[in-house]
Short mmCIF file of C-alpha atoms in Angstrom, two decimals:
data_model
loop_
_atom_site.label_atom_id
_atom_site.label_comp_id
_atom_site.label_asym_id
_atom_site.label_seq_id
_atom_site.Cartn_x
_atom_site.Cartn_y
_atom_site.Cartn_z
CA MET A 1 -146.01 18.54 -71.21
CA ASP A 2 -146.99 16.32 -68.28
CA ILE A 3 -144.25 13.68 -67.99
CA SER A 4 -145.26 12.27 -64.58
CA ARG A 5 -147.22 9.45 -66.21
CA TYR A 6 -143.98 8.18 -67.78
CA ARG A 7 -142.15 8.13 -64.45
CA ASP A 8 -142.60 4.42 -63.67
CA LEU A 9 -141.40 3.41 -67.13
CA PHE A 10 -138.35 5.68 -66.80
CA VAL A 11 -137.47 4.27 -63.38
CA SER A 12 -137.78 0.68 -64.60
CA GLU A 13 -135.63 1.21 -67.70
CA ALA A 14 -133.09 3.42 -65.90
CA ARG A 15 -132.51 0.71 -63.30
CA GLU A 16 -131.89 -1.83 -66.04
CA HIS A 17 -129.31 0.45 -67.67
CA LEU A 18 -127.57 1.06 -64.33
CA THR A 19 -127.51 -2.63 -63.41
CA THR A 20 -125.77 -3.46 -66.69
CA LEU A 21 -123.36 -0.53 -66.28
CA GLY A 22 -122.41 -1.76 -62.81
CA THR A 23 -121.78 -5.31 -64.02
CA LEU A 24 -119.65 -4.18 -66.96
CA SER A 25 -117.69 -1.76 -64.75
CA MET A 26 -116.59 -4.72 -62.64
CA ARG A 27 -115.21 -6.36 -65.79
CA CYS A 28 -113.05 -3.29 -66.37
CA GLU A 29 -111.31 -3.82 -63.03
CA GLU A 30 -110.84 -7.52 -63.71
CA GLY A 31 -109.21 -6.72 -67.05
CA ALA A 32 -111.96 -8.57 -68.93
CA ALA A 33 -113.55 -5.51 -70.52
CA ASP A 34 -112.90 -5.64 -74.26
CA SER A 35 -113.95 -3.03 -76.81
CA ASP A 36 -117.41 -4.60 -77.11
CA SER A 37 -117.99 -4.19 -73.37
CA ILE A 38 -116.86 -0.55 -73.45
CA ASN A 39 -119.13 0.11 -76.43
CA GLU A 40 -122.05 -1.48 -74.60
CA MET A 41 -121.40 0.64 -71.51
CA PHE A 42 -121.29 3.75 -73.71
CA ARG A 43 -124.66 2.85 -75.27
CA HIS A 44 -126.29 2.37 -71.85
CA ALA A 45 -124.92 5.68 -70.55
CA HIS A 46 -126.04 7.40 -73.74
CA SER A 47 -129.55 5.91 -73.50
CA LEU A 48 -129.86 6.93 -69.85
CA LYS A 49 -128.77 10.47 -70.70
CA GLY A 50 -131.37 10.72 -73.47
CA MET A 51 -134.16 9.36 -71.28
CA ALA A 52 -133.30 11.73 -68.43
CA ALA A 53 -133.14 14.72 -70.80
CA THR A 54 -136.60 13.84 -72.15
CA MET A 55 -137.92 13.67 -68.58
CA GLN A 56 -136.23 17.00 -67.79
CA LEU A 57 -134.20 15.44 -64.97
CA GLY A 58 -131.17 17.73 -65.01
CA PRO A 59 -128.91 16.09 -62.36
CA ILE A 60 -129.29 12.65 -63.95
CA THR A 61 -128.70 14.08 -67.42
CA THR A 62 -125.55 15.91 -66.28
CA LEU A 63 -124.02 12.92 -64.49
CA SER A 64 -124.85 10.33 -67.16
CA HIS A 65 -123.43 12.72 -69.80
CA ALA A 66 -120.16 12.96 -67.83
CA LEU A 67 -120.02 9.17 -67.54
CA GLU A 68 -120.68 8.91 -71.28
CA ASP A 69 -117.73 11.28 -71.95
CA LEU A 70 -115.41 9.20 -69.75
CA LEU A 71 -116.39 6.01 -71.57
CA SER A 72 -115.87 7.78 -74.88
CA GLN A 73 -112.26 8.57 -73.92
CA ILE A 74 -111.65 4.95 -72.94
CA ARG A 75 -113.30 3.72 -76.14
CA ASP A 76 -111.12 6.03 -78.23
CA GLY A 77 -107.94 4.70 -76.59
CA HIS A 78 -106.89 7.82 -74.65
CA PHE A 79 -106.22 5.64 -71.59
CA SER A 80 -107.08 2.23 -70.18
CA PRO A 81 -109.32 1.91 -67.11
CA THR A 82 -107.63 1.09 -63.80
CA ARG A 83 -109.01 0.55 -60.31
CA ASN A 84 -109.13 4.33 -59.84
CA THR A 85 -111.23 4.71 -62.98
CA VAL A 86 -113.57 1.93 -61.88
CA ASP A 87 -114.00 3.58 -58.47
CA LEU A 88 -115.08 6.76 -60.19
CA MET A 89 -117.49 4.95 -62.54
CA LEU A 90 -119.04 3.01 -59.66
CA ALA A 91 -119.42 6.21 -57.64
CA ALA A 92 -121.31 7.71 -60.58
CA ILE A 93 -123.49 4.61 -60.91
CA ASP A 94 -124.24 4.61 -57.16
CA THR A 95 -125.27 8.25 -57.29
CA LEU A 96 -127.41 7.70 -60.38
CA GLU A 97 -129.16 4.79 -58.64
CA GLN A 98 -129.93 7.06 -55.68
CA LEU A 99 -131.19 9.81 -57.98
CA VAL A 100 -133.44 7.34 -59.80
CA ALA A 101 -134.76 6.15 -56.42
CA LEU A 102 -135.66 9.75 -55.61
CA VAL A 103 -137.45 10.02 -58.95
CA ALA A 104 -139.46 6.91 -58.05
CA GLN A 105 -140.49 8.54 -54.76
CA GLY A 106 -141.30 11.87 -56.40
CA GLY A 107 -138.56 13.63 -54.43
CA GLU A 108 -136.44 16.61 -55.38
CA LEU A 109 -133.11 15.76 -57.01
CA PRO A 110 -129.89 17.20 -55.52
CA ASP A 111 -127.15 18.74 -57.64
CA SER A 112 -124.65 16.34 -59.29
CA ASP A 113 -122.26 18.91 -60.79
CA ASP A 114 -119.37 18.20 -58.39
CA LEU A 115 -119.14 14.49 -59.20
CA ALA A 116 -119.74 15.18 -62.90
CA SER A 117 -116.83 17.65 -62.87
CA ARG A 118 -114.48 15.11 -61.27
CA ILE A 119 -115.44 12.57 -63.91
CA ARG A 120 -114.79 15.01 -66.76
CA ASN A 121 -111.40 15.94 -65.28
CA HIS A 122 -110.39 12.29 -65.09
CA THR A 123 -108.10 12.39 -68.14
CA ALA A 124 -105.07 10.35 -69.11
CA ALA A 125 -102.87 12.70 -67.06
CA ALA A 126 -105.08 12.20 -64.03
CA GLU A 127 -104.89 8.46 -64.52
CA GLU A 128 -101.09 8.55 -64.52
CA ALA A 129 -101.08 10.69 -61.37
CA ALA A 130 -103.40 8.22 -59.68
CA ALA A 131 -101.02 5.35 -60.36
CA THR A 132 -98.89 6.39 -57.37
CA ASP A 133 -101.95 6.54 -55.14
CA PRO A 134 -104.48 4.20 -56.73
CA THR A 135 -106.97 4.22 -53.85
CA PRO A 136 -109.25 7.29 -53.89
CA THR A 137 -110.25 8.80 -50.58
CA ALA A 138 -113.79 8.39 -49.35
CA SER A 139 -114.52 12.04 -50.07
CA GLN A 140 -113.52 11.58 -53.69
CA ILE A 141 -116.13 8.93 -54.34
CA LYS A 142 -118.85 9.99 -51.92
CA PRO A 143 -122.22 9.85 -53.69
CA ALA A 144 -124.07 13.08 -54.24
CA ALA A 145 -127.16 11.90 -52.35
CA GLU A 146 -127.82 9.61 -49.46
CA PRO A 147 -129.57 6.35 -50.37
CA ALA A 148 -133.31 6.83 -50.48
CA GLU A 149 -133.95 3.12 -50.08
CA SER A 150 -132.08 -0.07 -49.36
CA LEU A 151 -130.30 -1.59 -52.30
CA PHE A 152 -131.59 -5.02 -51.32
CA ARG A 153 -135.23 -4.06 -51.06
CA ALA A 154 -138.14 -6.40 -51.68
CA SER A 155 -140.63 -5.55 -54.38
CA ASP A 156 -143.48 -3.21 -53.56
CA GLU A 157 -146.95 -2.71 -54.99
CA ASN A 158 -145.58 -0.42 -57.72
CA SER A 159 -142.86 -2.79 -58.93
CA THR A 160 -143.09 -3.97 -62.51
CA THR A 161 -141.61 -6.72 -64.62
CA ARG A 162 -141.49 -7.40 -68.34
CA VAL A 163 -143.43 -10.36 -69.70
CA ARG A 164 -143.11 -11.90 -73.17
CA THR A 165 -146.07 -10.97 -75.39
CA ALA A 166 -146.43 -14.59 -76.54
CA LEU A 167 -146.98 -15.62 -72.92
CA LEU A 168 -149.59 -12.91 -72.43
CA ASP A 169 -151.36 -14.05 -75.60
CA ARG A 170 -151.59 -17.60 -74.23
CA LEU A 171 -152.97 -16.33 -70.91
CA VAL A 172 -155.67 -14.36 -72.74
CA THR A 173 -156.60 -17.39 -74.85
CA ILE A 174 -156.87 -19.69 -71.86
CA SER A 175 -158.89 -17.10 -69.94
CA GLY A 176 -161.34 -16.90 -72.85
CA GLU A 177 -161.70 -20.67 -72.99
CA LEU A 178 -162.30 -20.75 -69.22
CA LEU A 179 -165.10 -18.24 -69.66
CA THR A 180 -166.70 -20.47 -72.31
CA VAL A 181 -166.50 -23.51 -70.03
CA ARG A 182 -168.04 -21.49 -67.19
CA HIS A 183 -171.00 -20.60 -69.36
CA THR A 184 -171.39 -24.27 -70.31
CA LEU A 185 -171.43 -25.28 -66.64
CA GLU A 186 -173.99 -22.60 -65.85
CA ASP A 187 -176.18 -23.78 -68.70
CA TRP A 188 -176.08 -27.43 -67.62
CA THR A 189 -176.75 -26.44 -64.00
CA ASN A 190 -179.77 -24.37 -65.00
CA HIS A 191 -181.22 -27.38 -66.80
CA ASN A 192 -180.40 -29.72 -63.87
CA GLN A 193 -178.52 -32.10 -66.12
CA ALA A 194 -175.83 -32.97 -63.56
CA ASP A 195 -174.80 -36.17 -65.34
CA GLN A 196 -173.64 -34.10 -68.31
CA LEU A 197 -171.31 -31.96 -66.13
CA GLN A 198 -168.48 -34.49 -66.27
CA ALA A 199 -167.11 -33.45 -69.66
CA PRO A 200 -167.04 -29.68 -69.06
CA LEU A 201 -165.64 -30.21 -65.56
CA LYS A 202 -162.80 -32.27 -67.01
CA GLU A 203 -162.15 -29.58 -69.60
CA LEU A 204 -162.22 -26.94 -66.88
CA SER A 205 -159.59 -28.85 -64.89
CA THR A 206 -157.37 -29.10 -67.97
CA LEU A 207 -157.63 -25.38 -68.70
CA LEU A 208 -156.97 -24.45 -65.08
CA ARG A 209 -153.82 -26.58 -65.16
CA GLN A 210 -152.67 -24.83 -68.33
CA LEU A 211 -153.41 -21.42 -66.84
CA GLN A 212 -151.50 -22.30 -63.68
CA ASN A 213 -148.46 -23.40 -65.69
CA GLU A 214 -148.51 -20.26 -67.83
CA VAL A 215 -148.85 -17.97 -64.81
CA PHE A 216 -145.92 -19.76 -63.17
CA GLN A 217 -143.86 -19.14 -66.30
CA ALA A 218 -144.75 -15.46 -66.12
CA ARG A 219 -143.39 -15.32 -62.56
CA MET A 220 -140.14 -17.14 -63.38
CA LEU A 221 -136.98 -15.04 -63.52
CA PRO A 222 -133.34 -16.04 -64.02
CA PHE A 223 -131.14 -16.01 -60.93
CA GLY A 224 -128.97 -13.47 -62.73
CA SER A 225 -131.70 -10.85 -62.25
CA ILE A 226 -130.66 -10.56 -58.58
CA ALA A 227 -127.06 -11.84 -58.83
CA GLU A 228 -125.69 -8.83 -60.70
CA ARG A 229 -125.47 -6.84 -57.45
CA TYR A 230 -123.25 -9.32 -55.59
CA PRO A 231 -119.88 -8.88 -57.43
CA ARG A 232 -119.90 -5.18 -56.59
CA MET A 233 -120.72 -5.89 -52.95
CA VAL A 234 -117.94 -8.50 -52.61
CA ARG A 235 -115.46 -6.14 -54.27
CA ASP A 236 -116.25 -3.30 -51.87
CA LEU A 237 -116.13 -5.55 -48.79
CA ALA A 238 -112.82 -7.07 -49.90
CA ARG A 239 -111.23 -3.65 -50.34
CA LYS A 240 -112.57 -2.47 -46.97
CA SER A 241 -111.12 -5.53 -45.18
CA GLY A 242 -107.79 -5.48 -47.05
CA LYS A 243 -108.31 -8.79 -48.84
CA GLU A 244 -107.81 -9.95 -52.41
CA ILE A 245 -110.73 -12.08 -53.64
CA THR A 246 -111.82 -13.54 -56.95
CA PHE A 247 -115.59 -13.98 -57.04
CA GLN A 248 -117.43 -16.13 -59.59
CA ILE A 249 -121.13 -16.78 -60.19
CA TYR A 250 -122.24 -19.96 -61.96
CA GLY A 251 -125.70 -20.96 -63.21
CA ASP A 252 -127.15 -17.47 -63.30
CA THR A 253 -129.52 -18.53 -66.11
CA ILE A 254 -131.38 -20.98 -63.81
CA GLU A 255 -134.94 -19.71 -63.30
CA LEU A 256 -136.81 -19.43 -60.01
CA ASP A 257 -140.14 -18.03 -58.96
CA ARG A 258 -140.03 -14.27 -58.36
CA GLY A 259 -141.26 -14.85 -54.80
CA VAL A 260 -138.33 -17.17 -54.05
CA LEU A 261 -135.82 -14.77 -55.58
CA GLU A 262 -137.04 -11.86 -53.48
CA GLN A 263 -136.79 -13.93 -50.29
CA ILE A 264 -133.18 -15.05 -50.86
CA ILE A 265 -131.64 -11.66 -51.70
CA GLU A 266 -130.82 -10.77 -48.11
CA PRO A 267 -129.77 -14.30 -46.98
CA LEU A 268 -127.21 -14.36 -49.78
CA VAL A 269 -125.97 -10.92 -48.68
CA HIS A 270 -125.32 -12.32 -45.19
CA LEU A 271 -123.62 -15.46 -46.51
CA LEU A 272 -121.29 -13.52 -48.82
CA ARG A 273 -120.47 -10.93 -46.15
CA ASN A 274 -119.63 -13.71 -43.67
CA ALA A 275 -117.44 -15.44 -46.25
CA VAL A 276 -115.47 -12.25 -46.88
CA ASP A 277 -115.17 -11.20 -43.23
CA HIS A 278 -114.90 -14.55 -41.38
CA GLY A 279 -114.01 -17.13 -44.00
CA LEU A 280 -111.33 -15.67 -46.24
CA GLU A 281 -107.96 -14.58 -44.89
CA THR A 282 -105.79 -11.56 -45.71
CA PRO A 283 -103.08 -12.09 -48.35
CA ALA A 284 -100.38 -12.29 -45.65
CA GLU A 285 -102.32 -14.90 -43.67
CA ARG A 286 -102.94 -16.98 -46.78
CA VAL A 287 -99.29 -16.93 -47.82
CA ALA A 288 -98.27 -17.97 -44.28
CA CYS A 289 -100.64 -20.97 -44.60
CA GLY A 290 -99.19 -21.96 -47.96
CA LYS A 291 -102.14 -20.66 -49.95
CA PRO A 292 -102.14 -18.25 -52.90
CA PRO A 293 -102.58 -14.64 -51.70
CA VAL A 294 -105.86 -14.22 -53.60
CA GLY A 295 -108.84 -15.98 -52.03
CA SER A 296 -111.58 -17.72 -53.99
CA LEU A 297 -115.32 -17.20 -53.43
CA SER A 298 -118.09 -18.57 -55.61
CA LEU A 299 -121.88 -18.61 -55.80
CA SER A 300 -123.33 -21.41 -57.91
CA VAL A 301 -126.90 -22.34 -58.82
CA SER A 302 -128.13 -25.69 -60.13
CA ARG A 303 -131.39 -27.59 -60.62
CA LEU A 304 -132.21 -30.84 -58.83
CA ALA A 305 -135.64 -32.22 -59.83
CA ASP A 306 -138.21 -29.71 -58.54
CA GLN A 307 -135.67 -27.89 -56.37
CA VAL A 308 -132.85 -25.39 -56.83
CA LEU A 309 -129.50 -25.66 -55.06
CA LEU A 310 -127.55 -22.49 -54.18
CA GLU A 311 -123.99 -23.04 -53.01
CA VAL A 312 -121.68 -20.44 -51.46
CA ARG A 313 -118.12 -21.81 -51.40
CA ASP A 314 -114.85 -20.29 -50.20
CA ASP A 315 -111.30 -21.58 -49.76
CA GLY A 316 -110.69 -19.70 -46.51
CA ARG A 317 -109.95 -20.69 -42.95
CA GLY A 318 -113.02 -22.89 -42.50
CA MET A 319 -114.93 -23.48 -39.27
CA ASP A 320 -113.47 -25.11 -36.16
CA PRO A 321 -116.09 -27.38 -34.51
CA ALA A 322 -114.22 -27.34 -31.19
CA ARG A 323 -114.25 -23.53 -31.11
CA ILE A 324 -117.95 -23.43 -32.04
CA ARG A 325 -118.79 -25.95 -29.30
CA SER A 326 -116.79 -24.02 -26.70
CA LYS A 327 -118.36 -20.72 -27.70
CA ALA A 328 -121.88 -22.20 -27.56
CA ILE A 329 -121.26 -23.49 -24.02
CA SER A 330 -119.82 -20.15 -22.86
CA GLN A 331 -122.86 -18.33 -24.28
CA GLY A 332 -125.24 -20.67 -22.48
CA LEU A 333 -126.78 -22.17 -25.63
CA LEU A 334 -126.22 -25.70 -24.25
CA ASN A 335 -124.42 -27.50 -21.42
CA GLU A 336 -121.36 -29.77 -21.51
CA GLN A 337 -123.40 -32.98 -21.81
CA GLN A 338 -125.57 -31.63 -24.63
CA ALA A 339 -122.46 -30.46 -26.45
CA ALA A 340 -120.85 -33.86 -26.13
CA ASP A 341 -123.90 -35.56 -27.68
CA LEU A 342 -123.88 -33.40 -30.82
CA THR A 343 -122.63 -34.71 -34.16
CA ALA A 344 -120.16 -32.69 -36.24
CA GLN A 345 -122.96 -31.52 -38.55
CA GLU A 346 -125.11 -30.41 -35.61
CA ILE A 347 -122.20 -28.44 -34.16
CA LEU A 348 -121.81 -26.51 -37.41
CA LEU A 349 -125.52 -25.64 -37.35
CA LEU A 350 -125.00 -23.92 -33.99
CA ILE A 351 -123.77 -20.87 -35.89
CA CYS A 352 -127.42 -20.35 -36.91
CA SER A 353 -128.47 -19.85 -33.27
CA PRO A 354 -129.74 -16.33 -32.48
CA GLY A 355 -126.94 -14.13 -31.15
CA PHE A 356 -124.20 -16.71 -31.80
CA SER A 357 -120.89 -15.41 -33.17
CA THR A 358 -117.27 -16.51 -32.93
CA ALA A 359 -115.96 -13.12 -34.08
CA ALA A 360 -113.41 -11.62 -31.70
CA THR A 361 -114.53 -8.09 -32.53
CA VAL A 362 -117.66 -6.50 -33.96
CA THR A 363 -117.14 -4.74 -37.29
CA ASP A 364 -119.50 -2.89 -39.59
CA ILE A 365 -119.42 -5.99 -41.80
CA SER A 366 -120.32 -8.73 -39.30
CA GLY A 367 -119.78 -10.07 -35.80
CA ARG A 368 -123.09 -9.28 -34.09
CA GLY A 369 -124.45 -12.82 -34.28
CA VAL A 370 -127.51 -12.08 -36.38
CA GLY A 371 -126.48 -13.05 -39.93
CA MET A 372 -126.86 -16.83 -39.97
CA ASP A 373 -129.98 -16.70 -37.79
CA VAL A 374 -131.55 -14.42 -40.41
CA VAL A 375 -130.45 -16.76 -43.18
CA GLN A 376 -131.91 -19.89 -41.61
CA ASN A 377 -135.22 -18.25 -40.72
CA ALA A 378 -135.64 -16.81 -44.22
CA ILE A 379 -134.85 -20.12 -45.91
CA GLN A 380 -137.20 -22.09 -43.66
CA THR A 381 -139.98 -19.56 -44.31
CA ILE A 382 -140.04 -20.46 -48.01
CA GLY A 383 -139.76 -24.21 -47.35
CA GLY A 384 -136.04 -24.52 -48.01
CA THR A 385 -133.20 -26.10 -46.04
CA LEU A 386 -129.65 -25.04 -45.18
CA THR A 387 -126.62 -27.34 -45.08
CA ILE A 388 -123.10 -26.50 -43.86
CA ASP A 389 -119.87 -28.32 -44.76
CA SER A 390 -116.54 -27.04 -43.54
CA THR A 391 -112.96 -28.23 -43.13
CA PRO A 392 -110.65 -26.17 -40.89
CA GLY A 393 -107.97 -24.53 -43.01
CA HIS A 394 -109.60 -25.44 -46.32
CA GLY A 395 -112.82 -23.44 -46.49
CA SER A 396 -116.58 -23.82 -46.17
CA ILE A 397 -119.56 -24.72 -48.33
CA ILE A 398 -123.05 -23.52 -47.41
CA THR A 399 -125.83 -25.02 -49.51
CA LEU A 400 -129.39 -23.73 -49.74
CA ARG A 401 -131.97 -26.18 -51.05
CA LEU A 402 -134.98 -24.19 -52.30
CA PRO A 403 -138.32 -24.87 -53.97
CA ILE A 404 -138.63 -23.51 -57.51
CA SER A 405 -141.95 -21.92 -56.55
CA VAL A 406 -143.56 -21.00 -53.24
CA ALA A 407 -147.09 -20.53 -54.58
CA ILE A 408 -148.36 -24.05 -55.29
CA ILE A 409 -146.60 -27.13 -53.89
CA HIS A 410 -147.20 -30.86 -53.56
CA ALA A 411 -147.80 -31.81 -49.93
CA LEU A 412 -148.41 -34.98 -47.95
CA MET A 413 -151.49 -34.52 -45.77
CA VAL A 414 -151.19 -36.09 -42.30
CA ALA A 415 -153.39 -36.37 -39.21
CA CYS A 416 -152.04 -35.36 -35.79
CA GLY A 417 -154.74 -35.68 -33.16
CA GLU A 418 -157.58 -33.42 -34.28
CA LEU A 419 -155.29 -31.45 -36.57
CA GLN A 420 -154.77 -32.03 -40.26
CA LEU A 421 -151.32 -30.83 -41.37
CA ALA A 422 -149.48 -30.55 -44.69
CA VAL A 423 -145.81 -31.51 -45.11
CA PRO A 424 -144.06 -30.46 -48.37
CA VAL A 425 -143.19 -33.53 -50.40
CA SER A 426 -139.88 -31.91 -51.36
CA ALA A 427 -138.85 -32.00 -47.68
CA ILE A 428 -139.57 -35.73 -47.28
CA THR A 429 -136.94 -38.31 -48.22
CA SER A 430 -139.16 -41.36 -47.49
CA THR A 431 -141.95 -42.71 -45.30
CA CYS A 432 -142.10 -45.86 -43.19
CA GLU A 433 -144.27 -47.68 -40.65
CA VAL A 434 -142.72 -49.07 -37.47
CA GLN A 435 -143.69 -50.87 -34.26
CA ARG A 436 -143.48 -49.03 -30.95
CA ASN A 437 -140.55 -51.23 -29.84
CA GLU A 438 -138.48 -49.76 -32.68
CA ILE A 439 -138.61 -46.38 -30.96
CA ILE A 440 -136.41 -45.70 -27.93
CA GLN A 441 -136.62 -42.83 -25.47
CA LYS A 442 -133.71 -41.01 -23.83
CA GLY A 443 -134.99 -38.51 -21.31
CA ARG A 444 -137.55 -36.49 -23.27
CA ASP A 445 -136.02 -37.29 -26.67
CA LEU A 446 -137.29 -40.01 -29.03
CA TYR A 447 -135.13 -41.93 -31.50
CA LEU A 448 -135.88 -44.40 -34.27
CA LEU A 449 -133.53 -47.39 -34.46
CA ARG A 450 -132.89 -47.94 -38.15
CA ASP A 451 -129.96 -49.93 -39.57
CA GLY A 452 -128.03 -49.46 -36.33
CA THR A 453 -128.50 -45.66 -36.38
CA GLU A 454 -130.46 -43.58 -33.88
CA ILE A 455 -132.56 -41.10 -35.86
CA PRO A 456 -133.98 -38.16 -33.83
CA LEU A 457 -137.79 -38.19 -33.85
CA ARG A 458 -140.42 -35.58 -33.11
CA ASN A 459 -143.84 -36.76 -31.98
CA LEU A 460 -145.96 -34.24 -33.92
CA PRO A 461 -149.24 -34.80 -32.00
CA ARG A 462 -147.42 -34.05 -28.74
CA PHE A 463 -145.41 -31.21 -30.34
CA PHE A 464 -148.63 -29.48 -31.42
CA ARG A 465 -150.33 -30.26 -28.09
CA GLN A 466 -152.75 -32.87 -29.44
CA ARG A 467 -154.09 -35.87 -27.57
CA GLU A 468 -152.28 -39.10 -28.37
CA THR A 469 -154.59 -42.01 -29.21
CA LEU A 470 -152.16 -44.69 -30.39
CA SER A 471 -152.06 -48.02 -28.55
CA ASP A 472 -148.86 -49.84 -27.64
CA ASN A 473 -149.23 -52.35 -30.48
CA ALA A 474 -150.16 -49.79 -33.14
CA ILE A 475 -148.26 -49.35 -36.39
CA LEU A 476 -146.70 -45.88 -36.32
CA PRO A 477 -146.26 -43.91 -39.55
CA ILE A 478 -143.05 -41.85 -39.76
CA LEU A 479 -141.93 -39.23 -42.28
CA LEU A 480 -138.17 -39.19 -42.80
CA ALA A 481 -136.37 -35.98 -43.75
CA GLU A 482 -132.90 -34.45 -43.40
CA SER A 483 -131.37 -31.58 -41.43
CA ASN A 484 -127.82 -30.62 -42.50
CA LYS A 485 -127.42 -34.08 -44.09
CA GLN A 486 -128.51 -35.79 -40.85
CA PRO A 487 -131.67 -37.98 -40.95
CA ILE A 488 -134.62 -36.84 -38.85
CA GLY A 489 -138.15 -38.19 -38.45
CA LEU A 490 -141.69 -36.96 -37.81
CA LEU A 491 -144.07 -39.29 -35.99
CA VAL A 492 -147.72 -38.75 -37.02
CA ASP A 493 -151.07 -40.47 -36.40
CA ARG A 494 -152.10 -41.19 -40.02
CA LEU A 495 -151.06 -40.52 -43.61
CA LEU A 496 -153.99 -39.05 -45.57
CA GLY A 497 -152.48 -38.85 -49.06
CA GLN A 498 -150.88 -36.27 -51.35
CA GLN A 499 -152.50 -33.05 -52.48
CA GLU A 500 -151.53 -29.98 -54.45
CA ILE A 501 -151.98 -26.91 -52.26
CA PHE A 502 -151.82 -23.14 -52.67
CA THR A 503 -149.59 -21.80 -49.90
CA ARG A 504 -150.42 -18.68 -47.96
CA PRO A 505 -148.01 -16.80 -45.67
CA LEU A 506 -148.68 -16.50 -41.96
CA ARG A 507 -149.22 -13.17 -40.25
CA HIS A 508 -148.45 -12.08 -36.71
CA PRO A 509 -148.94 -13.61 -34.17
CA LEU A 510 -149.05 -16.93 -36.08
CA THR A 511 -145.51 -16.30 -37.36
CA ASP A 512 -144.30 -17.09 -33.82
CA LEU A 513 -145.54 -20.70 -34.08
CA ARG A 514 -142.48 -22.97 -34.15
CA GLY A 515 -142.50 -25.70 -36.77
CA ILE A 516 -145.07 -23.96 -39.02
CA SER A 517 -144.00 -22.25 -42.27
CA GLY A 518 -147.38 -21.32 -43.79
CA SER A 519 -150.98 -22.38 -44.35
CA CYS A 520 -153.40 -23.44 -47.06
CA LEU A 521 -157.16 -23.57 -47.57
CA LEU A 522 -158.81 -26.83 -48.59
CA GLY A 523 -161.81 -27.10 -50.89
CA ASN A 524 -164.15 -27.65 -47.93
CA GLY A 525 -163.00 -24.38 -46.32
CA GLN A 526 -160.70 -26.04 -43.76
CA ILE A 527 -157.47 -24.19 -42.87
CA VAL A 528 -154.41 -26.45 -42.76
CA PHE A 529 -150.97 -25.48 -41.45
CA ILE A 530 -147.81 -26.37 -43.40
CA VAL A 531 -145.11 -28.09 -41.33
CA ASP A 532 -141.39 -27.31 -41.56
CA PRO A 533 -139.69 -30.62 -40.55
CA THR A 534 -136.26 -29.12 -39.79
CA ALA A 535 -137.81 -26.56 -37.42
CA CYS A 536 -139.56 -29.36 -35.49
CA VAL A 537 -136.82 -31.94 -35.06
CA GLY A 538 -133.35 -31.86 -33.55
CA ARG A 539 -131.56 -32.60 -30.33
CA LEU A 540 -131.50 -28.90 -29.56
CA CYS A 541 -135.23 -28.55 -30.19
CA THR A 542 -137.15 -29.06 -26.93
CA GLU A 543 -140.83 -29.85 -26.64
CA ASN A 544 -143.32 -27.00 -26.37
#
């Protein structure tokens, strides 16, 4: 029997089983795994074994069967799972994930008998023996196969997702109605009765709006669909660095567009790794500072209007602005005078500079100065913003403000010289019109005087190398936004009104354009660039 045509379905379902098994295994170590959780783990292992046997995938069948036997012993009360047991279960899950990845690529599966044998020999007696040496050696838990692909991979052309049948039914219905309206329009056009096109055009607009909303719903996924991998990662990093950490995730039912979720997987990896390595202290250091020995790390998600807020919070050592400023000067990122002019919030954002790191040594976890730069670039690419709050000795909070969807957004269209640009409405806090005498210049930097505060400005026509045509007595329109809770402004020639646009990603070499996050195509065929305000404005951002 040819089973190759069922491969994609097997891979998809196997990954779901393994994701759940990994999440429930973490509960075992935390002591939160009750009999229902053990029973659920057993069912997933049993299902995976049956699927693999049907597909004639011997190594996966053997290993999942051994894992099923181990869970059966725990379920029947022969012994309770400890950290040593969890290490063994996670090693099995890691290896199974790698084997499934090889199945997806059509590769040959290596033997899994050795690890399966160790799992079967993990009896109550073995558990008692492990109590004196609860930490297995690396060789004991080494996976049977090297990873065939990165765990934090983006989706590819063969990736699949499950969609509710009711949603598909609605999409089919709307598509059929759109076809009917199209035929109506064609009929009226053929008879040159243009005045009678208004009604079908209005109906067409309504149906297109419905179709757009339904398609968006089909792309929405809960944050938990990517969050299940993070507890395991934090656990492994904590053990490697000799730290005790409790990690909590809140709001994992909040839904985001699949495109947004895929773009934030790796930024969150960097943020959590930095929190474990740089932020949180060892138990001895925490006790010396009067803190409990176990550190706290959390990842929370919440909705705010048409945006989603992701917050990574820890109660570690925090960030020292003076140390960051000194390090930035020593690395040549800015001079003494520039450093003195920076606000506290701007100093914290220096950690997002390429190559910047305050780590004394480079480890395999962090310290190379690339993590926060990657985070900021990724967040700005999808039209989001990053905010940092930190108190030395009390921890840090890094907040990501993201759009729910990156496909269709509301934008304010503006004129800058001969260019027409789009600025996401979600990035704008307000707009205003000012006289030229309300703008002051310090060197090459412009500032708006507003309520006694100097707000950094960026002259967009000049920034994008356009000719300036405004007279000295002209009224100047300004878009106000925020960068790390600090107000910033964009000076433009004219405001043209709001419009809903379909965003398109940039490709090389356009990705090197500073201040531009994407593009869109207008109805008249004109290409319009989408502006990222935070990438344009700032005291550290010099003119092109």
